[in-house]
mmCIF file of C-alpha atoms and ligand atoms in Angstrom:
data_model
loop_
_atom_site.group_PDB
_atom_site.id
_atom_site.type_symbol
_atom_site.label_atom_id
_atom_site.label_comp_id
_atom_site.label_asym_id
_atom_site.label_seq_id
_atom_site.Cartn_x
_atom_site.Cartn_y
_atom_site.Cartn_z
ATOM 1 C CA UNK A 183 11.246 8.093 5.614
ATOM 2 C CA UNK A 184 12.976 6.124 8.364
ATOM 3 C CA UNK A 185 11.791 2.561 8.867
ATOM 4 C CA UNK A 186 12.535 0.226 11.792
ATOM 5 C CA UNK A 187 12.270 -3.552 11.436
ATOM 6 C CA UNK A 188 12.095 -6.035 14.303
ATOM 7 C CA UNK A 189 11.387 -9.737 14.716
ATOM 8 C CA UNK A 190 9.576 -11.021 17.792
ATOM 9 C CA UNK A 191 8.427 -14.369 19.207
ATOM 10 C CA UNK A 192 9.786 -17.777 18.169
ATOM 11 C CA UNK A 193 12.017 -17.716 15.105
ATOM 12 C CA UNK A 194 10.969 -19.253 11.772
ATOM 13 C CA UNK A 195 12.852 -19.969 8.557
ATOM 14 C CA UNK A 196 12.285 -17.037 6.202
ATOM 15 C CA UNK A 197 12.628 -14.093 8.614
ATOM 16 C CA UNK A 198 15.894 -12.986 6.993
ATOM 17 C CA UNK A 199 14.396 -13.273 3.510
ATOM 18 C CA UNK A 200 11.612 -11.004 4.768
ATOM 19 C CA UNK A 201 13.958 -8.476 6.392
ATOM 20 C CA UNK A 202 15.862 -8.403 3.091
ATOM 21 C CA UNK A 203 12.613 -8.029 1.113
ATOM 22 C CA UNK A 204 11.452 -5.091 3.239
ATOM 23 C CA UNK A 205 14.870 -3.451 3.495
ATOM 24 C CA UNK A 206 16.030 -3.708 -0.108
ATOM 25 C CA UNK A 207 12.660 -2.526 -1.465
ATOM 26 C CA UNK A 208 12.515 0.351 1.018
ATOM 27 C CA UNK A 209 16.076 1.454 0.210
ATOM 28 C CA UNK A 210 16.328 0.769 -3.528
ATOM 29 C CA UNK A 211 12.776 1.422 -4.697
ATOM 30 C CA UNK A 212 11.593 4.084 -2.263
ATOM 31 C CA UNK A 213 14.827 5.742 -1.090
ATOM 32 C CA UNK A 214 14.033 5.146 2.582
ATOM 33 C CA UNK A 215 16.439 4.780 5.492
ATOM 34 C CA UNK A 216 16.188 1.437 7.321
ATOM 35 C CA UNK A 217 17.318 0.347 10.766
ATOM 36 C CA UNK A 218 17.130 -3.067 12.399
ATOM 37 C CA UNK A 219 15.882 -3.233 15.986
ATOM 38 C CA UNK A 220 17.622 -6.008 17.898
ATOM 39 C CA UNK A 221 16.050 -8.726 20.036
ATOM 40 C CA UNK A 222 12.388 -7.936 19.534
ATOM 41 C CA UNK A 223 10.424 -5.196 21.248
ATOM 42 C CA UNK A 224 12.967 -4.836 24.060
ATOM 43 C CA UNK A 225 15.398 -3.499 21.436
ATOM 44 C CA UNK A 226 12.910 -0.709 20.755
ATOM 45 C CA UNK A 227 12.820 0.250 24.441
ATOM 46 C CA UNK A 228 16.597 0.152 24.812
ATOM 47 C CA UNK A 229 17.166 1.660 21.359
ATOM 48 C CA UNK A 230 19.366 -1.272 20.511
ATOM 49 C CA UNK A 231 19.589 -0.761 16.750
ATOM 50 C CA UNK A 232 21.779 -1.357 13.696
ATOM 51 C CA UNK A 233 21.808 0.511 10.408
ATOM 52 C CA UNK A 234 20.639 -1.709 7.528
ATOM 53 C CA UNK A 235 21.834 -0.934 4.021
ATOM 54 C CA UNK A 236 22.005 -2.814 0.741
ATOM 55 C CA UNK A 237 25.365 -4.533 1.457
ATOM 56 C CA UNK A 238 24.380 -5.538 5.003
ATOM 57 C CA UNK A 239 21.148 -7.047 3.636
ATOM 58 C CA UNK A 240 23.059 -9.209 1.163
ATOM 59 C CA UNK A 241 23.884 -12.862 1.756
ATOM 60 C CA UNK A 242 21.036 -13.458 4.197
ATOM 61 C CA UNK A 243 18.289 -14.786 1.895
ATOM 62 C CA UNK A 244 19.000 -18.434 2.635
ATOM 63 C CA UNK A 245 19.939 -17.999 6.301
ATOM 64 C CA UNK A 246 17.754 -19.559 9.003
ATOM 65 C CA UNK A 247 16.910 -17.693 12.226
ATOM 66 C CA UNK A 248 16.949 -13.903 12.283
ATOM 67 C CA UNK A 249 19.935 -11.565 11.946
ATOM 68 C CA UNK A 250 18.134 -9.166 14.303
ATOM 69 C CA UNK A 251 17.590 -11.661 17.104
ATOM 70 C CA UNK A 252 14.186 -12.259 18.617
ATOM 71 C CA UNK A 253 12.532 -12.577 22.017
ATOM 72 C CA UNK A 254 9.207 -13.353 23.594
ATOM 73 C CA UNK A 255 7.539 -10.058 24.399
ATOM 74 C CA UNK A 256 6.258 -10.547 27.962
ATOM 75 C CA UNK A 257 7.778 -7.412 29.556
ATOM 76 C CA UNK A 258 6.787 -5.232 26.615
ATOM 77 C CA UNK A 259 3.253 -6.663 26.616
ATOM 78 C CA UNK A 260 2.948 -5.796 30.331
ATOM 79 C CA UNK A 261 4.082 -2.248 29.642
ATOM 80 C CA UNK A 262 1.712 -1.738 26.760
ATOM 81 C CA UNK A 263 -1.285 -3.000 28.748
ATOM 82 C CA UNK A 264 -0.130 -1.420 32.021
ATOM 83 C CA UNK A 265 -2.557 0.745 34.035
ATOM 84 C CA UNK A 266 0.325 3.220 34.346
ATOM 85 C CA UNK A 267 0.312 5.640 31.402
ATOM 86 C CA UNK A 268 4.044 6.273 31.973
ATOM 87 C CA UNK A 269 4.880 2.837 30.541
ATOM 88 C CA UNK A 270 3.183 3.627 27.250
ATOM 89 C CA UNK A 271 4.786 7.092 27.174
ATOM 90 C CA UNK A 272 8.178 5.375 27.476
ATOM 91 C CA UNK A 273 7.400 3.206 24.434
ATOM 92 C CA UNK A 274 6.249 6.205 22.399
ATOM 93 C CA UNK A 275 9.303 8.213 23.474
ATOM 94 C CA UNK A 276 11.648 5.414 22.315
ATOM 95 C CA UNK A 277 9.917 5.277 18.904
ATOM 96 C CA UNK A 278 10.193 9.057 18.473
ATOM 97 C CA UNK A 279 13.781 9.270 19.774
ATOM 98 C CA UNK A 280 14.748 6.744 17.088
ATOM 99 C CA UNK A 281 13.173 9.112 14.563
ATOM 100 C CA UNK A 282 10.971 6.366 13.124
ATOM 101 C CA UNK A 283 8.267 7.001 10.556
ATOM 102 C CA UNK A 284 7.148 3.377 10.711
ATOM 103 C CA UNK A 285 7.890 0.210 12.643
ATOM 104 C CA UNK A 286 7.563 -3.144 10.861
ATOM 105 C CA UNK A 287 7.018 -6.039 13.279
ATOM 106 C CA UNK A 288 7.633 -9.580 12.032
ATOM 107 C CA UNK A 289 5.962 -12.120 14.283
ATOM 108 C CA UNK A 290 3.166 -14.509 15.156
ATOM 109 C CA UNK A 291 -0.210 -13.923 16.775
ATOM 110 C CA UNK A 292 1.137 -12.298 19.928
ATOM 111 C CA UNK A 293 3.281 -9.932 17.874
ATOM 112 C CA UNK A 294 0.374 -8.953 15.626
ATOM 113 C CA UNK A 295 -1.652 -8.096 18.717
ATOM 114 C CA UNK A 296 1.175 -5.971 20.114
ATOM 115 C CA UNK A 297 1.645 -4.270 16.726
ATOM 116 C CA UNK A 298 -2.048 -3.413 16.696
ATOM 117 C CA UNK A 299 -1.727 -1.944 20.226
ATOM 118 C CA UNK A 300 1.200 0.182 19.048
ATOM 119 C CA UNK A 301 -0.865 1.528 16.193
ATOM 120 C CA UNK A 302 -3.678 2.251 18.677
ATOM 121 C CA UNK A 303 -1.127 4.362 20.587
ATOM 122 C CA UNK A 304 -0.802 6.470 17.464
ATOM 123 C CA UNK A 305 2.459 4.969 16.178
ATOM 124 C CA UNK A 306 2.819 3.974 12.536
ATOM 125 C CA UNK A 307 3.132 0.195 12.541
ATOM 126 C CA UNK A 308 2.838 -2.677 10.084
ATOM 127 C CA UNK A 309 2.706 -6.394 10.891
ATOM 128 C CA UNK A 310 4.278 -9.208 8.893
ATOM 129 C CA UNK A 311 2.946 -12.674 9.837
ATOM 130 C CA UNK A 312 5.524 -15.321 10.711
ATOM 131 C CA UNK A 313 5.356 -18.709 12.383
ATOM 132 C CA UNK A 314 6.058 -22.311 11.547
ATOM 133 C CA UNK A 315 2.708 -23.124 13.211
ATOM 134 C CA UNK A 316 0.752 -21.358 10.422
ATOM 135 C CA UNK A 317 -1.867 -20.148 12.884
ATOM 136 C CA UNK A 318 -1.870 -16.392 12.232
ATOM 137 C CA UNK A 319 -5.389 -15.233 11.530
ATOM 138 C CA UNK A 320 -5.945 -13.121 8.412
ATOM 139 C CA UNK A 321 -3.439 -14.799 6.090
ATOM 140 C CA UNK A 322 -3.748 -18.122 4.263
ATOM 141 C CA UNK A 323 -0.166 -19.103 5.055
ATOM 142 C CA UNK A 324 2.832 -17.886 7.044
ATOM 143 C CA UNK A 325 6.444 -18.276 5.987
ATOM 144 C CA UNK A 326 8.288 -20.928 7.999
ATOM 145 C CA UNK A 327 5.411 -23.378 7.673
ATOM 146 C CA UNK A 328 6.527 -24.890 4.369
ATOM 147 C CA UNK A 329 10.077 -25.450 5.659
ATOM 148 C CA UNK A 330 8.798 -27.018 8.889
ATOM 149 C CA UNK A 331 6.458 -29.326 6.952
ATOM 150 C CA UNK A 332 9.361 -30.414 4.712
ATOM 151 C CA UNK A 333 11.514 -31.252 7.724
ATOM 152 C CA UNK A 334 8.698 -33.059 9.564
ATOM 153 C CA UNK A 335 7.753 -34.999 6.426
ATOM 154 C CA UNK A 336 11.307 -36.186 5.940
ATOM 155 C CA UNK A 337 11.449 -37.252 9.593
ATOM 156 C CA UNK A 338 8.261 -39.335 9.275
ATOM 157 C CA UNK A 339 9.483 -40.819 5.962
ATOM 158 C CA UNK A 340 12.543 -42.035 7.862
ATOM 159 C CA UNK A 341 10.439 -43.534 10.643
ATOM 160 C CA UNK A 342 8.580 -45.745 8.143
ATOM 161 C CA UNK A 343 11.570 -47.972 7.363
ATOM 162 C CA UNK A 344 12.651 -48.526 10.952
ATOM 163 C CA UNK A 345 9.028 -49.051 12.058
ATOM 164 C CA UNK A 346 8.534 -51.604 9.293
ATOM 165 C CA UNK A 347 11.775 -53.501 10.065
ATOM 166 C CA UNK A 348 10.891 -53.886 13.750
ATOM 167 C CA UNK A 349 7.109 -54.198 13.346
ATOM 168 C CA UNK A 350 6.632 -51.311 15.756
ATOM 169 C CA UNK A 351 4.254 -48.453 16.362
ATOM 170 C CA UNK A 352 6.059 -45.121 16.038
ATOM 171 C CA UNK A 353 4.654 -42.016 17.688
ATOM 172 C CA UNK A 354 6.111 -38.718 16.485
ATOM 173 C CA UNK A 355 5.338 -35.409 18.161
ATOM 174 C CA UNK A 356 5.466 -32.286 16.027
ATOM 175 C CA UNK A 357 5.275 -28.592 16.906
ATOM 176 C CA UNK A 358 2.022 -26.674 17.115
ATOM 177 C CA UNK A 359 0.834 -25.648 20.561
ATOM 178 C CA UNK A 360 -2.550 -24.305 19.454
ATOM 179 C CA UNK A 361 -2.830 -25.423 15.842
ATOM 180 C CA UNK A 362 -2.171 -28.807 14.270
ATOM 181 C CA UNK A 363 -1.272 -27.559 10.766
ATOM 182 C CA UNK A 364 2.277 -28.990 10.745
ATOM 183 C CA UNK A 365 1.048 -32.354 12.000
ATOM 184 C CA UNK A 366 -1.832 -32.400 9.503
ATOM 185 C CA UNK A 367 0.300 -31.505 6.472
ATOM 186 C CA UNK A 368 3.400 -33.552 7.371
ATOM 187 C CA UNK A 369 1.210 -36.451 8.507
ATOM 188 C CA UNK A 370 -0.715 -36.480 5.242
ATOM 189 C CA UNK A 371 2.397 -35.921 3.112
ATOM 190 C CA UNK A 372 4.230 -38.829 4.711
ATOM 191 C CA UNK A 373 1.388 -41.318 4.984
ATOM 192 C CA UNK A 374 0.882 -41.329 8.767
ATOM 193 C CA UNK A 375 -1.882 -43.730 9.843
ATOM 194 C CA UNK A 376 -3.197 -41.716 12.780
ATOM 195 C CA UNK A 377 -3.046 -37.912 12.952
ATOM 196 C CA UNK A 378 -3.871 -36.233 16.259
ATOM 197 C CA UNK A 379 -4.575 -32.501 16.339
ATOM 198 C CA UNK A 380 -5.283 -30.123 19.269
ATOM 199 C CA UNK A 381 -8.370 -28.779 17.481
ATOM 200 C CA UNK A 382 -10.034 -32.186 17.104
ATOM 201 C CA UNK A 383 -9.145 -33.890 20.396
ATOM 202 C CA UNK A 384 -9.156 -37.704 20.492
ATOM 203 C CA UNK A 385 -10.794 -40.795 21.902
ATOM 204 C CA UNK A 386 -8.155 -43.325 23.000
ATOM 205 C CA UNK A 387 -10.417 -46.241 22.029
ATOM 206 C CA UNK A 388 -10.514 -44.984 18.422
ATOM 207 C CA UNK A 389 -6.687 -44.794 18.365
ATOM 208 C CA UNK A 390 -6.246 -48.294 19.832
ATOM 209 C CA UNK A 391 -8.893 -49.847 17.560
ATOM 210 C CA UNK A 392 -7.238 -48.335 14.494
ATOM 211 C CA UNK A 393 -3.814 -49.787 15.387
ATOM 212 C CA UNK A 394 -5.295 -53.207 16.166
ATOM 213 C CA UNK A 395 -7.261 -53.245 12.919
ATOM 214 C CA UNK A 396 -4.145 -52.397 10.929
ATOM 215 C CA UNK A 397 -2.254 -55.296 12.500
ATOM 216 C CA UNK A 398 -5.204 -57.642 11.826
ATOM 217 C CA UNK A 399 -5.087 -56.537 8.181
ATOM 218 C CA UNK A 400 -1.444 -57.662 8.072
ATOM 219 C CA UNK A 401 0.022 -54.172 8.258
ATOM 220 C CA UNK A 402 3.125 -54.716 10.295
ATOM 221 C CA UNK A 403 3.576 -51.238 11.662
ATOM 222 C CA UNK A 404 1.757 -47.972 12.334
ATOM 223 C CA UNK A 405 2.779 -44.331 12.405
ATOM 224 C CA UNK A 406 1.057 -41.910 14.757
ATOM 225 C CA UNK A 407 1.693 -38.174 14.239
ATOM 226 C CA UNK A 408 0.647 -36.066 17.216
ATOM 227 C CA UNK A 409 0.798 -32.284 17.670
ATOM 228 C CA UNK A 410 2.485 -31.030 20.826
ATOM 229 C CA UNK A 411 -0.688 -29.143 21.762
ATOM 230 C CA UNK A 412 -2.881 -32.251 22.047
ATOM 231 C CA UNK A 413 -4.026 -32.338 25.664
ATOM 232 C CA UNK A 414 -3.231 -35.485 27.641
ATOM 233 C CA UNK A 415 -4.378 -36.342 31.170
ATOM 234 C CA UNK A 416 -0.836 -36.635 32.589
ATOM 235 C CA UNK A 417 2.049 -34.144 32.801
ATOM 236 C CA UNK A 418 3.909 -36.068 30.077
ATOM 237 C CA UNK A 419 4.563 -34.909 26.536
ATOM 238 C CA UNK A 420 1.863 -36.204 24.169
ATOM 239 C CA UNK A 421 4.399 -38.505 22.441
ATOM 240 C CA UNK A 422 5.325 -40.173 25.737
ATOM 241 C CA UNK A 423 1.721 -40.518 26.835
ATOM 242 C CA UNK A 424 0.474 -42.028 23.581
ATOM 243 C CA UNK A 425 3.477 -44.352 23.175
ATOM 244 C CA UNK A 426 2.943 -45.802 26.649
ATOM 245 C CA UNK A 427 -0.823 -46.142 26.328
ATOM 246 C CA UNK A 428 -0.546 -47.753 22.894
ATOM 247 C CA UNK A 429 2.073 -50.276 24.034
ATOM 248 C CA UNK A 430 0.131 -51.124 27.208
ATOM 249 C CA UNK A 431 -3.249 -51.414 25.530
ATOM 250 C CA UNK A 432 -2.203 -53.208 22.312
ATOM 251 C CA UNK A 433 0.890 -55.129 23.401
ATOM 252 C CA UNK A 434 2.723 -53.842 20.282
ATOM 253 C CA UNK A 435 6.219 -52.510 20.786
ATOM 254 C CA UNK A 436 6.009 -48.723 20.545
ATOM 255 C CA UNK A 437 8.648 -45.987 20.319
ATOM 256 C CA UNK A 438 8.395 -42.201 20.545
ATOM 257 C CA UNK A 439 10.184 -39.351 18.761
ATOM 258 C CA UNK A 440 9.912 -35.655 19.632
ATOM 259 C CA UNK A 441 11.169 -33.659 16.655
ATOM 260 C CA UNK A 442 11.312 -30.328 18.512
ATOM 261 C CA UNK A 443 13.385 -27.348 17.412
ATOM 262 C CA UNK A 444 14.822 -29.117 14.351
ATOM 263 C CA UNK A 445 11.541 -27.997 12.737
ATOM 264 C CA UNK A 446 12.364 -24.330 13.286
ATOM 265 C CA UNK A 447 16.055 -24.276 12.466
ATOM 266 C CA UNK A 448 18.084 -24.068 9.289
ATOM 267 C CA UNK A 449 17.674 -22.688 5.835
ATOM 268 C CA UNK A 450 14.186 -21.712 4.556
ATOM 269 C CA UNK A 451 12.629 -23.605 1.637
ATOM 270 C CA UNK A 452 12.448 -21.784 -1.727
ATOM 271 C CA UNK A 453 8.699 -21.293 -1.109
ATOM 272 C CA UNK A 454 9.346 -19.551 2.225
ATOM 273 C CA UNK A 455 12.082 -17.372 0.698
ATOM 274 C CA UNK A 456 9.694 -16.231 -2.023
ATOM 275 C CA UNK A 457 6.817 -15.684 0.401
ATOM 276 C CA UNK A 458 9.031 -13.608 2.736
ATOM 277 C CA UNK A 459 10.374 -11.632 -0.230
ATOM 278 C CA UNK A 460 6.871 -10.828 -1.521
ATOM 279 C CA UNK A 461 5.428 -9.992 1.911
ATOM 280 C CA UNK A 462 8.471 -7.832 2.668
ATOM 281 C CA UNK A 463 8.114 -5.950 -0.613
ATOM 282 C CA UNK A 464 4.431 -5.367 0.082
ATOM 283 C CA UNK A 465 5.209 -4.031 3.566
ATOM 284 C CA UNK A 466 7.610 -1.468 2.030
ATOM 285 C CA UNK A 467 4.906 -0.433 -0.432
ATOM 286 C CA UNK A 468 2.370 0.070 2.389
ATOM 287 C CA UNK A 469 4.860 2.340 4.176
ATOM 288 C CA UNK A 470 5.397 4.345 0.991
ATOM 289 C CA UNK A 471 1.618 4.707 0.599
ATOM 290 C CA UNK A 472 1.321 5.553 4.328
ATOM 291 C CA UNK A 473 -1.144 2.724 4.887
ATOM 292 C CA UNK A 474 -0.359 1.919 8.492
ATOM 293 C CA UNK A 475 -2.086 -0.287 11.078
ATOM 294 C CA UNK A 476 -2.203 -3.205 8.635
ATOM 295 C CA UNK A 477 -0.788 -6.721 8.419
ATOM 296 C CA UNK A 478 0.529 -7.968 5.071
ATOM 297 C CA UNK A 479 -1.029 -11.264 4.045
ATOM 298 C CA UNK A 480 -1.146 -13.982 1.451
ATOM 299 C CA UNK A 481 -4.776 -14.338 0.409
ATOM 300 C CA UNK A 482 -5.361 -16.938 -2.297
ATOM 301 C CA UNK A 483 -2.784 -16.234 -4.970
ATOM 302 C CA UNK A 484 -2.327 -12.590 -4.134
ATOM 303 C CA UNK A 485 -0.201 -10.647 -1.708
ATOM 304 C CA UNK A 486 -2.445 -8.260 0.114
ATOM 305 C CA UNK A 487 -3.031 -6.661 3.515
ATOM 306 C CA UNK A 488 -5.669 -6.650 6.227
ATOM 307 C CA UNK A 489 -6.377 -4.277 9.147
ATOM 308 C CA UNK A 490 -4.486 -5.299 12.310
ATOM 309 C CA UNK A 491 -7.670 -4.597 14.254
ATOM 310 C CA UNK A 492 -9.320 -7.525 12.444
ATOM 311 C CA UNK A 493 -6.580 -10.070 13.150
ATOM 312 C CA UNK A 494 -5.435 -9.107 16.662
ATOM 313 C CA UNK A 495 -6.140 -11.743 19.276
ATOM 314 C CA UNK A 496 -7.450 -14.353 16.829
ATOM 315 C CA UNK A 497 -6.032 -17.707 15.739
ATOM 316 C CA UNK A 498 -6.325 -19.600 12.478
ATOM 317 C CA UNK A 499 -7.055 -23.206 13.372
ATOM 318 C CA UNK A 500 -7.676 -26.517 11.613
ATOM 319 C CA UNK A 501 -11.364 -27.399 11.465
ATOM 320 C CA UNK A 502 -12.894 -30.850 10.979
ATOM 321 C CA UNK A 503 -14.182 -29.510 7.630
ATOM 322 C CA UNK A 504 -10.663 -28.638 6.363
ATOM 323 C CA UNK A 505 -10.120 -30.140 2.915
ATOM 324 C CA UNK A 506 -7.129 -32.182 3.932
ATOM 325 C CA UNK A 507 -8.828 -33.598 7.032
ATOM 326 C CA UNK A 508 -11.835 -34.624 4.956
ATOM 327 C CA UNK A 509 -9.638 -36.202 2.274
ATOM 328 C CA UNK A 510 -7.684 -38.112 4.938
ATOM 329 C CA UNK A 511 -10.941 -39.320 6.436
ATOM 330 C CA UNK A 512 -12.152 -40.526 3.028
ATOM 331 C CA UNK A 513 -8.902 -42.525 2.689
ATOM 332 C CA UNK A 514 -9.275 -44.264 6.034
ATOM 333 C CA UNK A 515 -6.735 -42.228 7.987
ATOM 334 C CA UNK A 516 -7.728 -41.862 11.616
ATOM 335 C CA UNK A 517 -7.871 -38.432 13.241
ATOM 336 C CA UNK A 518 -8.391 -39.898 16.695
ATOM 337 C CA UNK A 519 -12.095 -39.099 16.691
ATOM 338 C CA UNK A 520 -12.896 -41.212 13.633
HETATM 339 O O1 LIG B 828 7.178 -21.134 16.788
HETATM 340 C C1 LIG B 828 6.052 -21.803 17.294
HETATM 341 C C2 LIG B 828 6.495 -22.777 18.299
HETATM 342 O O2 LIG B 828 7.441 -23.526 17.640
HETATM 343 C C3 LIG B 828 5.460 -23.706 18.905
HETATM 344 O O3 LIG B 828 5.039 -24.759 18.127
HETATM 345 C C4 LIG B 828 6.150 -24.122 20.168
HETATM 346 O O4 LIG B 828 5.288 -24.539 21.163
HETATM 347 C C5 LIG B 828 6.827 -22.892 20.580
HETATM 348 O O5 LIG B 828 7.081 -22.161 19.401
HETATM 349 C C6 LIG B 828 8.034 -23.132 21.403
HETATM 350 O O6 LIG B 828 8.946 -22.097 21.289
HETATM 351 P P1 LIG B 828 9.821 -21.492 22.460
HETATM 352 O O7 LIG B 828 10.387 -22.612 23.257
HETATM 353 O O8 LIG B 828 10.848 -20.705 21.734
HETATM 354 O O9 LIG B 828 8.913 -20.645 23.285
#
């Protein structure tokens, strides 16, 4: 069988471990031929491919980013949903001209939706969930998340000492445009005092009261972790908005930090390497068993798979009932609503 692998959407640490997991299992265990499709779905259209073999898949396990390149899939998405049948015929023709028996698409929610649409067109496709945001529906965790949480936790740990020395409020903005998982986990792991998530919203009075109460209790500084997706009433970044409002309303000196792409770059954590390796191996097995139209997933302690039709178009979000939110609440950490 001939297998194509592509990565699409924002990169995440662990993509290369996954490509290696799929490729080496497909080649060494199942005797398949594997090609890499460059720069996301556009590489499929332009047949921009490289041959992947055991030697070319070596030495990439600990590499950040993706050796195949990646891209947001706007043009491809337009073609696949286009009213003009010719666009979809072009996609199918590219797949067949490459001689593919299956296409493995590594990506986040948008990619899973596109992969499902490809399988609806009659192409053999398998999805592998990837994002630092951890918001892919149908899997308990995505690779990239653990690495991002490690980086964000270290960043907040470092803010504690400077905040304490200057008796300041520190606001740190972390990635997560729809889901606050990184902010929740890194905030809880690093002892943030206020954790603001897009899913929960906030009441500014609750935030201000919490900071004032901490100061009254003799706590010289406060750390506020806010997800980039928290909606604010101005055009500013959430970190800028909250830092200004907090300083104005409390009179305490406040500083902001936006951690940004540091969270997505660099070498994957051991956990993410293992997760990518296992998910990749499972994807190769699904191809061998000709179980297409599925997304590989981590469910509890097992590596499994779910139908793409069940995950397409859905998001996995934090809920107020999430264990970690409830535990934070019990410990007196503010989530902006309590
Ligand atoms: O990978 C997810 C994510 O990091 C989001 O948290 C963020 O909003 C987005 O990607 C930004 O990525 P880009 O600038 O590459 O579109």
